[in-house]
Amino acid sequence: MGSAEILTTRSALLSRLLPADCLDELDVRQGQFHHVVIGAEHVVCFPRTEAAAGRLPLRAAVLRALAGLELGFRTPEPLEGGDGSPFLVLSRVPGAPLPASALEDPGVAEAVAAQYAALLGALVGAGADPAVRAALPHAPYDGWRQFAAGVRGELYGLMSDDGRRRAERELTALDGLPHLTGAVVHGDLGAENVLWESVGGVPRLGGVVDWDEVTLGDPAEDLAAIGAGHGEDFLWRVRTHAGPPDDGLTARIATIRGTFALQQALSAHRDGDMEERADGLTDYR
């Protein structure tokens, strides 16, 4: 089902869930796992696959745990669904993704980088909270090994010879990653999931959405996503504000970033989403 069809096929349900909104004016967006209908105050998520539907209860539980933290920015709060219903209603987080052009101004880039560093610092701090550690999933000890085995077993047959050689180089590099679970890791901290408001002409962090991949893991994953979304120069600014010594972080960021397309393709393959799978495998055909 395409994004445009959601308003037609789910019109009666959306009228009930978003009574203050005009259906013709709703914004519908398609993510990797959900169609998202954005109202003035609330957001409705419809899973795109049966696998994504099965994860809705866990997603709601994780968002409730995050809502109880003092992170310094907003996260979506579950309001309805997620209990066997084929939808999840969330509070709307204010703001919009930052246009790439905004970071062309050095002063703005510096202010945004400082806020990203504070965001990451809050997630590291939250990872030390016993209540958080009890509520959120931990990155499995052999998670990267399982991922590599999945790519080799499920995706190699869809790749060209050159694509398999490239994937093998990227997967072999994962063997050197340590198992870390000290920080809350968003898992998909791309530019589209970080929302900003303008205050005096300067972006202010409004909140972070799409926590489907959250774990207790390695903050290098989120830094890799920031670099992929905003470029290496901006990532350097963020790390300058964050300040701790490297301790192998640079190498871990590069290794993890090299697997992003394969992560997308494998998740999509397992969810039966052939469009997202094809997109992830573009450079491996």
C-alpha positions as YAML, in Angstrom:
chain: A
units: angstrom
residues:
- id: 1
  name: MET
  ca: [0.00, 0.00, 0.00]
- id: 2
  name: GLY
  ca: [1.42, 3.38, -1.00]
- id: 3
  name: SER
  ca: [1.44, 6.51, 1.13]
- id: 4
  name: ALA
  ca: [-1.29, 8.15, -0.95]
- id: 5
  name: GLU
  ca: [-3.64, 5.22, -0.39]
- id: 6
  name: ILE
  ca: [-3.47, 5.44, 3.39]
- id: 7
  name: LEU
  ca: [-5.80, 8.45, 3.60]
- id: 8
  name: THR
  ca: [-8.39, 6.66, 1.48]
- id: 9
  name: THR
  ca: [-8.26, 3.16, 2.91]
- id: 10
  name: ARG
  ca: [-7.95, 4.28, 6.55]
- id: 11
  name: SER
  ca: [-10.18, 7.36, 6.35]
- id: 12
  name: ALA
  ca: [-12.74, 6.23, 8.95]
- id: 13
  name: LEU
  ca: [-10.07, 5.20, 11.45]
- id: 14
  name: LEU
  ca: [-8.07, 8.39, 10.91]
- id: 15
  name: SER
  ca: [-11.19, 10.50, 11.41]
- id: 16
  name: ARG
  ca: [-11.59, 8.88, 14.82]
- id: 17
  name: LEU
  ca: [-7.93, 9.03, 15.80]
- id: 18
  name: LEU
  ca: [-7.32, 12.58, 14.52]
- id: 19
  name: PRO
  ca: [-10.70, 14.28, 15.01]
- id: 20
  name: ALA
  ca: [-9.24, 17.81, 15.03]
- id: 21
  name: ASP
  ca: [-7.53, 17.39, 11.65]
- id: 22
  name: CYS
  ca: [-8.84, 17.67, 8.10]
- id: 23
  name: LEU
  ca: [-7.99, 14.43, 6.29]
- id: 24
  name: ASP
  ca: [-7.20, 16.22, 3.03]
- id: 25
  name: GLU
  ca: [-4.52, 18.27, 4.77]
- id: 26
  name: LEU
  ca: [-2.71, 15.44, 6.57]
- id: 27
  name: ASP
  ca: [0.93, 14.79, 5.72]
- id: 28
  name: VAL
  ca: [1.74, 11.13, 4.98]
- id: 29
  name: ARG
  ca: [5.32, 9.89, 4.96]
- id: 30
  name: GLN
  ca: [6.80, 6.48, 4.29]
- id: 31
  name: GLY
  ca: [9.58, 5.14, 6.47]
- id: 32
  name: GLN
  ca: [11.38, 1.84, 6.26]
- id: 33
  name: PHE
  ca: [8.92, 0.13, 8.60]
- id: 34
  name: HIS
  ca: [5.82, 2.36, 8.80]
- id: 35
  name: HIS
  ca: [3.52, 4.73, 6.98]
- id: 36
  name: VAL
  ca: [3.31, 7.79, 9.22]
- id: 37
  name: VAL
  ca: [0.28, 10.11, 9.15]
- id: 38
  name: ILE
  ca: [1.11, 13.45, 10.75]
- id: 39
  name: GLY
  ca: [-1.63, 15.51, 12.33]
- id: 40
  name: ALA
  ca: [-1.42, 18.83, 14.14]
- id: 41
  name: GLU
  ca: [-0.87, 17.27, 17.57]
- id: 42
  name: HIS
  ca: [-0.74, 13.50, 17.06]
- id: 43
  name: VAL
  ca: [0.94, 11.05, 14.70]
- id: 44
  name: VAL
  ca: [-0.46, 7.69, 13.58]
- id: 45
  name: CYS
  ca: [1.92, 4.88, 12.56]
- id: 46
  name: PHE
  ca: [0.68, 2.05, 10.33]
- id: 47
  name: PRO
  ca: [3.14, -0.85, 9.94]
- id: 48
  name: ARG
  ca: [4.09, -1.62, 6.34]
- id: 49
  name: THR
  ca: [4.66, -5.32, 6.92]
- id: 50
  name: GLU
  ca: [3.42, -8.08, 9.23]
- id: 51
  name: ALA
  ca: [6.82, -8.19, 10.91]
- id: 52
  name: ALA
  ca: [6.63, -4.47, 11.69]
- id: 53
  name: ALA
  ca: [3.09, -4.95, 13.04]
- id: 54
  name: GLY
  ca: [4.37, -7.64, 15.39]
- id: 55
  name: ARG
  ca: [6.91, -5.19, 16.81]
- id: 56
  name: LEU
  ca: [4.37, -2.48, 17.69]
- id: 57
  name: PRO
  ca: [3.89, -3.58, 21.34]
- id: 58
  name: LEU
  ca: [7.65, -3.54, 21.96]
- id: 59
  name: ARG
  ca: [7.93, -0.18, 20.23]
- id: 60
  name: ALA
  ca: [5.24, 1.28, 22.49]
- id: 61
  name: ALA
  ca: [6.96, -0.10, 25.61]
- id: 62
  name: VAL
  ca: [10.32, 1.36, 24.59]
- id: 63
  name: LEU
  ca: [8.81, 4.78, 23.88]
- id: 64
  name: ARG
  ca: [7.14, 4.79, 27.30]
- id: 65
  name: ALA
  ca: [10.51, 4.08, 28.90]
- id: 66
  name: LEU
  ca: [12.18, 6.89, 26.92]
- id: 67
  name: ALA
  ca: [9.39, 9.34, 27.82]
- id: 68
  name: GLY
  ca: [10.29, 8.91, 31.46]
- id: 69
  name: LEU
  ca: [13.87, 10.04, 30.97]
- id: 70
  name: GLU
  ca: [15.16, 13.59, 31.29]
- id: 71
  name: LEU
  ca: [17.08, 13.68, 28.03]
- id: 72
  name: GLY
  ca: [16.78, 17.40, 27.33]
- id: 73
  name: PHE
  ca: [14.72, 16.85, 24.16]
- id: 74
  name: ARG
  ca: [11.33, 15.37, 23.33]
- id: 75
  name: THR
  ca: [10.52, 11.86, 22.20]
- id: 76
  name: PRO
  ca: [7.14, 10.58, 20.97]
- id: 77
  name: GLU
  ca: [4.80, 9.31, 23.69]
- id: 78
  name: PRO
  ca: [2.39, 6.43, 22.97]
- id: 79
  name: LEU
  ca: [-1.24, 7.47, 23.34]
- id: 80
  name: GLU
  ca: [-3.25, 4.61, 21.82]
- id: 81
  name: GLY
  ca: [-2.64, 1.29, 20.11]
- id: 82
  name: GLY
  ca: [0.43, -0.87, 20.32]
- id: 83
  name: ASP
  ca: [-1.57, -3.53, 22.17]
- id: 84
  name: GLY
  ca: [-2.65, -5.71, 19.27]
- id: 85
  name: SER
  ca: [-4.19, -2.86, 17.31]
- id: 86
  name: PRO
  ca: [-2.80, -2.45, 13.76]
- id: 87
  name: PHE
  ca: [-1.66, 1.10, 14.51]
- id: 88
  name: LEU
  ca: [0.09, 3.25, 17.10]
- id: 89
  name: VAL
  ca: [-0.89, 6.80, 17.99]
- id: 90
  name: LEU
  ca: [1.93, 9.01, 19.25]
- id: 91
  name: SER
  ca: [2.28, 12.57, 20.46]
- id: 92
  name: ARG
  ca: [3.75, 14.79, 17.78]
- id: 93
  name: VAL
  ca: [7.26, 16.05, 18.43]
- id: 94
  name: PRO
  ca: [7.64, 19.69, 17.34]
- id: 95
  name: GLY
  ca: [10.00, 20.77, 14.60]
- id: 96
  name: ALA
  ca: [11.23, 19.57, 11.24]
- id: 97
  name: PRO
  ca: [14.42, 18.00, 9.85]
- id: 98
  name: LEU
  ca: [17.22, 20.48, 9.32]
- id: 99
  name: PRO
  ca: [17.79, 21.48, 5.69]
- id: 100
  name: ALA
  ca: [21.29, 20.67, 4.52]
- id: 101
  name: SER
  ca: [21.76, 24.28, 3.47]
- id: 102
  name: ALA
  ca: [21.39, 25.45, 7.07]
- id: 103
  name: LEU
  ca: [24.82, 24.06, 7.95]
- id: 104
  name: GLU
  ca: [26.52, 26.16, 5.30]
- id: 105
  name: ASP
  ca: [26.58, 29.00, 7.86]
- id: 106
  name: PRO
  ca: [29.56, 28.26, 10.17]
- id: 107
  name: GLY
  ca: [27.84, 29.83, 13.18]
- id: 108
  name: VAL
  ca: [24.71, 27.73, 12.69]
- id: 109
  name: ALA
  ca: [26.77, 24.60, 12.10]
- id: 110
  name: GLU
  ca: [28.64, 25.21, 15.35]
- id: 111
  name: ALA
  ca: [25.41, 25.71, 17.33]
- id: 112
  name: VAL
  ca: [23.82, 22.59, 15.85]
- id: 113
  name: ALA
  ca: [26.96, 20.51, 16.45]
- id: 114
  name: ALA
  ca: [26.97, 21.53, 20.11]
- id: 115
  name: GLN
  ca: [23.36, 20.39, 20.45]
- id: 116
  name: TYR
  ca: [24.09, 17.08, 18.76]
- id: 117
  name: ALA
  ca: [26.96, 16.56, 21.20]
- id: 118
  name: ALA
  ca: [24.63, 17.32, 24.12]
- id: 119
  name: LEU
  ca: [22.08, 14.86, 22.67]
- id: 120
  name: LEU
  ca: [24.70, 12.12, 22.49]
- id: 121
  name: GLY
  ca: [25.94, 12.97, 25.97]
- id: 122
  name: ALA
  ca: [22.41, 12.59, 27.32]
- id: 123
  name: LEU
  ca: [22.11, 9.16, 25.70]
- id: 124
  name: VAL
  ca: [25.44, 8.06, 27.19]
- id: 125
  name: GLY
  ca: [24.32, 9.29, 30.61]
- id: 126
  name: ALA
  ca: [20.98, 7.51, 30.32]
- id: 127
  name: GLY
  ca: [22.80, 4.27, 29.56]
- id: 128
  name: ALA
  ca: [24.16, 4.25, 33.12]
- id: 129
  name: ASP
  ca: [20.68, 4.43, 34.70]
- id: 130
  name: PRO
  ca: [19.70, 1.00, 36.14]
- id: 131
  name: ALA
  ca: [16.03, 1.58, 35.29]
- id: 132
  name: VAL
  ca: [16.91, 2.34, 31.67]
- id: 133
  name: ARG
  ca: [19.16, -0.69, 31.46]
- id: 134
  name: ALA
  ca: [16.29, -2.85, 32.67]
- id: 135
  name: ALA
  ca: [13.79, -1.38, 30.20]
- id: 136
  name: LEU
  ca: [15.74, -1.24, 26.93]
- id: 137
  name: PRO
  ca: [17.13, -4.10, 24.86]
- id: 138
  name: HIS
  ca: [20.88, -4.70, 25.00]
- id: 139
  name: ALA
  ca: [22.91, -5.14, 21.84]
- id: 140
  name: PRO
  ca: [23.55, -8.91, 21.66]
- id: 141
  name: TYR
  ca: [27.09, -10.11, 22.25]
- id: 142
  name: ASP
  ca: [27.27, -11.70, 18.81]
- id: 143
  name: GLY
  ca: [25.04, -9.19, 17.07]
- id: 144
  name: TRP
  ca: [27.52, -8.21, 14.38]
- id: 145
  name: ARG
  ca: [28.40, -11.85, 13.72]
- id: 146
  name: GLN
  ca: [24.70, -12.67, 13.33]
- id: 147
  name: PHE
  ca: [24.28, -9.71, 11.00]
- id: 148
  name: ALA
  ca: [27.20, -10.79, 8.83]
- id: 149
  name: ALA
  ca: [25.89, -14.37, 8.68]
- id: 150
  name: GLY
  ca: [22.47, -13.05, 7.67]
- id: 151
  name: VAL
  ca: [23.87, -10.94, 4.86]
- id: 152
  name: ARG
  ca: [25.98, -13.81, 3.55]
- id: 153
  name: GLY
  ca: [23.17, -16.34, 3.77]
- id: 154
  name: GLU
  ca: [20.23, -14.22, 2.64]
- id: 155
  name: LEU
  ca: [21.58, -11.46, 0.40]
- id: 156
  name: TYR
  ca: [24.70, -12.75, -1.35]
- id: 157
  name: GLY
  ca: [22.57, -14.56, -3.92]
- id: 158
  name: LEU
  ca: [21.09, -11.21, -4.94]
- id: 159
  name: MET
  ca: [24.48, -9.55, -5.52]
- id: 160
  name: SER
  ca: [26.93, -9.45, -8.38]
- id: 161
  name: ASP
  ca: [30.41, -10.93, -7.94]
- id: 162
  name: ASP
  ca: [31.83, -7.44, -7.37]
- id: 163
  name: GLY
  ca: [29.00, -6.70, -4.94]
- id: 164
  name: ARG
  ca: [29.78, -9.81, -2.89]
- id: 165
  name: ARG
  ca: [33.46, -8.91, -2.75]
- id: 166
  name: ARG
  ca: [32.60, -5.42, -1.54]
- id: 167
  name: ALA
  ca: [30.18, -6.77, 1.06]
- id: 168
  name: GLU
  ca: [32.74, -9.29, 2.26]
- id: 169
  name: ARG
  ca: [35.27, -6.54, 2.91]
- id: 170
  name: GLU
  ca: [32.70, -4.57, 4.90]
- id: 171
  name: LEU
  ca: [31.54, -7.58, 6.89]
- id: 172
  name: THR
  ca: [35.06, -8.80, 7.67]
- id: 173
  name: ALA
  ca: [35.82, -5.42, 9.23]
- id: 174
  name: LEU
  ca: [33.06, -6.05, 11.78]
- id: 175
  name: ASP
  ca: [35.15, -8.77, 13.41]
- id: 176
  name: GLY
  ca: [37.25, -6.08, 15.07]
- id: 177
  name: LEU
  ca: [34.35, -4.30, 16.78]
- id: 178
  name: PRO
  ca: [34.17, -4.63, 20.58]
- id: 179
  name: HIS
  ca: [30.92, -5.50, 22.32]
- id: 180
  name: LEU
  ca: [29.77, -2.27, 24.03]
- id: 181
  name: THR
  ca: [26.45, -1.68, 25.82]
- id: 182
  name: GLY
  ca: [27.17, 1.43, 27.88]
- id: 183
  name: ALA
  ca: [25.03, 4.01, 26.05]
- id: 184
  name: VAL
  ca: [21.49, 4.35, 24.81]
- id: 185
  name: VAL
  ca: [21.87, 4.16, 21.03]
- id: 186
  name: HIS
  ca: [19.08, 5.47, 18.81]
- id: 187
  name: GLY
  ca: [20.17, 3.21, 15.97]
- id: 188
  name: ASP
  ca: [18.90, 5.36, 13.10]
- id: 189
  name: LEU
  ca: [19.98, 8.89, 13.97]
- id: 190
  name: GLY
  ca: [19.76, 10.14, 10.40]
- id: 191
  name: ALA
  ca: [18.98, 13.77, 9.67]
- id: 192
  name: GLU
  ca: [15.31, 12.98, 8.98]
- id: 193
  name: ASN
  ca: [14.78, 11.72, 12.54]
- id: 194
  name: VAL
  ca: [16.17, 14.76, 14.38]
- id: 195
  name: LEU
  ca: [13.67, 17.64, 14.47]
- id: 196
  name: TRP
  ca: [14.54, 21.31, 14.92]
- id: 197
  name: GLU
  ca: [12.73, 24.57, 15.68]
- id: 198
  name: SER
  ca: [14.01, 28.05, 14.87]
- id: 199
  name: VAL
  ca: [14.67, 30.39, 17.80]
- id: 200
  name: GLY
  ca: [16.04, 33.78, 16.86]
- id: 201
  name: GLY
  ca: [17.11, 32.39, 13.52]
- id: 202
  name: VAL
  ca: [19.17, 29.61, 15.12]
- id: 203
  name: PRO
  ca: [18.03, 25.95, 15.08]
- id: 204
  name: ARG
  ca: [17.06, 24.55, 18.47]
- id: 205
  name: LEU
  ca: [16.67, 20.82, 18.98]
- id: 206
  name: GLY
  ca: [12.98, 19.99, 19.26]
- id: 207
  name: GLY
  ca: [13.15, 16.23, 19.60]
- id: 208
  name: VAL
  ca: [14.09, 12.88, 18.13]
- id: 209
  name: VAL
  ca: [11.70, 10.42, 16.50]
- id: 210
  name: ASP
  ca: [11.73, 6.85, 15.07]
- id: 211
  name: TRP
  ca: [13.24, 4.86, 17.93]
- id: 212
  name: ASP
  ca: [12.55, 1.45, 16.35]
- id: 213
  name: GLU
  ca: [16.22, 0.40, 16.48]
- id: 214
  name: VAL
  ca: [17.07, 1.67, 19.99]
- id: 215
  name: THR
  ca: [19.43, -0.49, 22.06]
- id: 216
  name: LEU
  ca: [22.05, -0.23, 24.75]
- id: 217
  name: GLY
  ca: [25.12, -0.32, 22.57]
- id: 218
  name: ASP
  ca: [28.02, 1.57, 21.03]
- id: 219
  name: PRO
  ca: [27.58, 5.35, 20.50]
- id: 220
  name: ALA
  ca: [29.73, 4.98, 17.37]
- id: 221
  name: GLU
  ca: [26.53, 3.79, 15.64]
- id: 222
  name: ASP
  ca: [24.81, 7.14, 16.18]
- id: 223
  name: LEU
  ca: [27.93, 9.09, 15.26]
- id: 224
  name: ALA
  ca: [28.15, 7.10, 12.03]
- id: 225
  name: ALA
  ca: [24.57, 8.05, 11.22]
- id: 226
  name: ILE
  ca: [25.30, 11.73, 11.88]
- id: 227
  name: GLY
  ca: [28.28, 11.55, 9.53]
- id: 228
  name: ALA
  ca: [26.20, 9.84, 6.86]
- id: 229
  name: GLY
  ca: [23.46, 12.45, 7.16]
- id: 230
  name: HIS
  ca: [25.51, 15.64, 7.48]
- id: 231
  name: GLY
  ca: [29.00, 14.83, 6.22]
- id: 232
  name: GLU
  ca: [32.42, 14.24, 7.72]
- id: 233
  name: ASP
  ca: [33.19, 17.92, 8.40]
- id: 234
  name: PHE
  ca: [30.07, 18.28, 10.52]
- id: 235
  name: LEU
  ca: [30.77, 15.02, 12.32]
- id: 236
  name: TRP
  ca: [34.19, 16.41, 13.23]
- id: 237
  name: ARG
  ca: [32.47, 19.47, 14.76]
- id: 238
  name: VAL
  ca: [30.20, 17.24, 16.84]
- id: 239
  name: ARG
  ca: [33.10, 15.15, 18.09]
- id: 240
  name: THR
  ca: [35.07, 18.28, 18.94]
- id: 241
  name: HIS
  ca: [32.23, 19.38, 21.22]
- id: 242
  name: ALA
  ca: [31.86, 15.89, 22.71]
- id: 243
  name: GLY
  ca: [35.52, 15.95, 23.66]
- id: 244
  name: PRO
  ca: [36.50, 12.47, 24.96]
- id: 245
  name: PRO
  ca: [39.64, 10.71, 23.66]
- id: 246
  name: ASP
  ca: [39.29, 8.57, 20.55]
- id: 247
  name: ASP
  ca: [39.80, 5.07, 22.04]
- id: 248
  name: GLY
  ca: [39.23, 3.52, 18.62]
- id: 249
  name: LEU
  ca: [36.05, 5.50, 18.03]
- id: 250
  name: THR
  ca: [37.09, 6.78, 14.59]
- id: 251
  name: ALA
  ca: [37.70, 3.27, 13.28]
- id: 252
  name: ARG
  ca: [34.43, 1.98, 14.77]
- id: 253
  name: ILE
  ca: [32.45, 4.81, 13.16]
- id: 254
  name: ALA
  ca: [33.93, 4.05, 9.73]
- id: 255
  name: THR
  ca: [33.33, 0.31, 10.05]
- id: 256
  name: ILE
  ca: [29.71, 0.69, 11.13]
- id: 257
  name: ARG
  ca: [28.95, 3.33, 8.53]
- id: 258
  name: GLY
  ca: [30.16, 0.93, 5.85]
- id: 259
  name: THR
  ca: [27.34, -1.47, 6.71]
- id: 260
  name: PHE
  ca: [24.38, 0.93, 6.56]
- id: 261
  name: ALA
  ca: [23.15, -0.11, 3.12]
- id: 262
  name: LEU
  ca: [23.47, -3.78, 4.03]
- id: 263
  name: GLN
  ca: [21.58, -3.19, 7.28]
- id: 264
  name: GLN
  ca: [18.75, -1.59, 5.32]
- id: 265
  name: ALA
  ca: [18.68, -4.40, 2.77]
- id: 266
  name: LEU
  ca: [18.69, -7.21, 5.34]
- id: 267
  name: SER
  ca: [15.95, -5.65, 7.48]
- id: 268
  name: ALA
  ca: [13.83, -5.04, 4.40]
- id: 269
  name: HIS
  ca: [14.43, -8.58, 3.11]
- id: 270
  name: ARG
  ca: [13.25, -10.07, 6.40]
- id: 271
  name: ASP
  ca: [10.21, -7.80, 6.48]
- id: 272
  name: GLY
  ca: [9.29, -8.65, 2.89]
- id: 273
  name: ASP
  ca: [9.80, -5.06, 1.72]
- id: 274
  name: MET
  ca: [11.28, -5.55, -1.72]
- id: 275
  name: GLU
  ca: [11.44, -1.83, -2.55]
- id: 276
  name: GLU
  ca: [13.63, -1.01, 0.45]
- id: 277
  name: ARG
  ca: [15.71, -4.14, -0.16]
- id: 278
  name: ALA
  ca: [16.42, -3.13, -3.75]
- id: 279
  name: ASP
  ca: [17.42, 0.36, -2.62]
- id: 280
  name: GLY
  ca: [19.84, -1.02, -0.04]
- id: 281
  name: LEU
  ca: [21.44, -3.35, -2.58]
- id: 282
  name: THR
  ca: [21.86, -0.71, -5.30]
- id: 283
  name: ASP
  ca: [25.67, -0.64, -5.03]
- id: 284
  name: TYR
  ca: [25.96, -4.43, -4.72]
- id: 285
  name: ARG
  ca: [24.19, -5.46, -7.95]
...
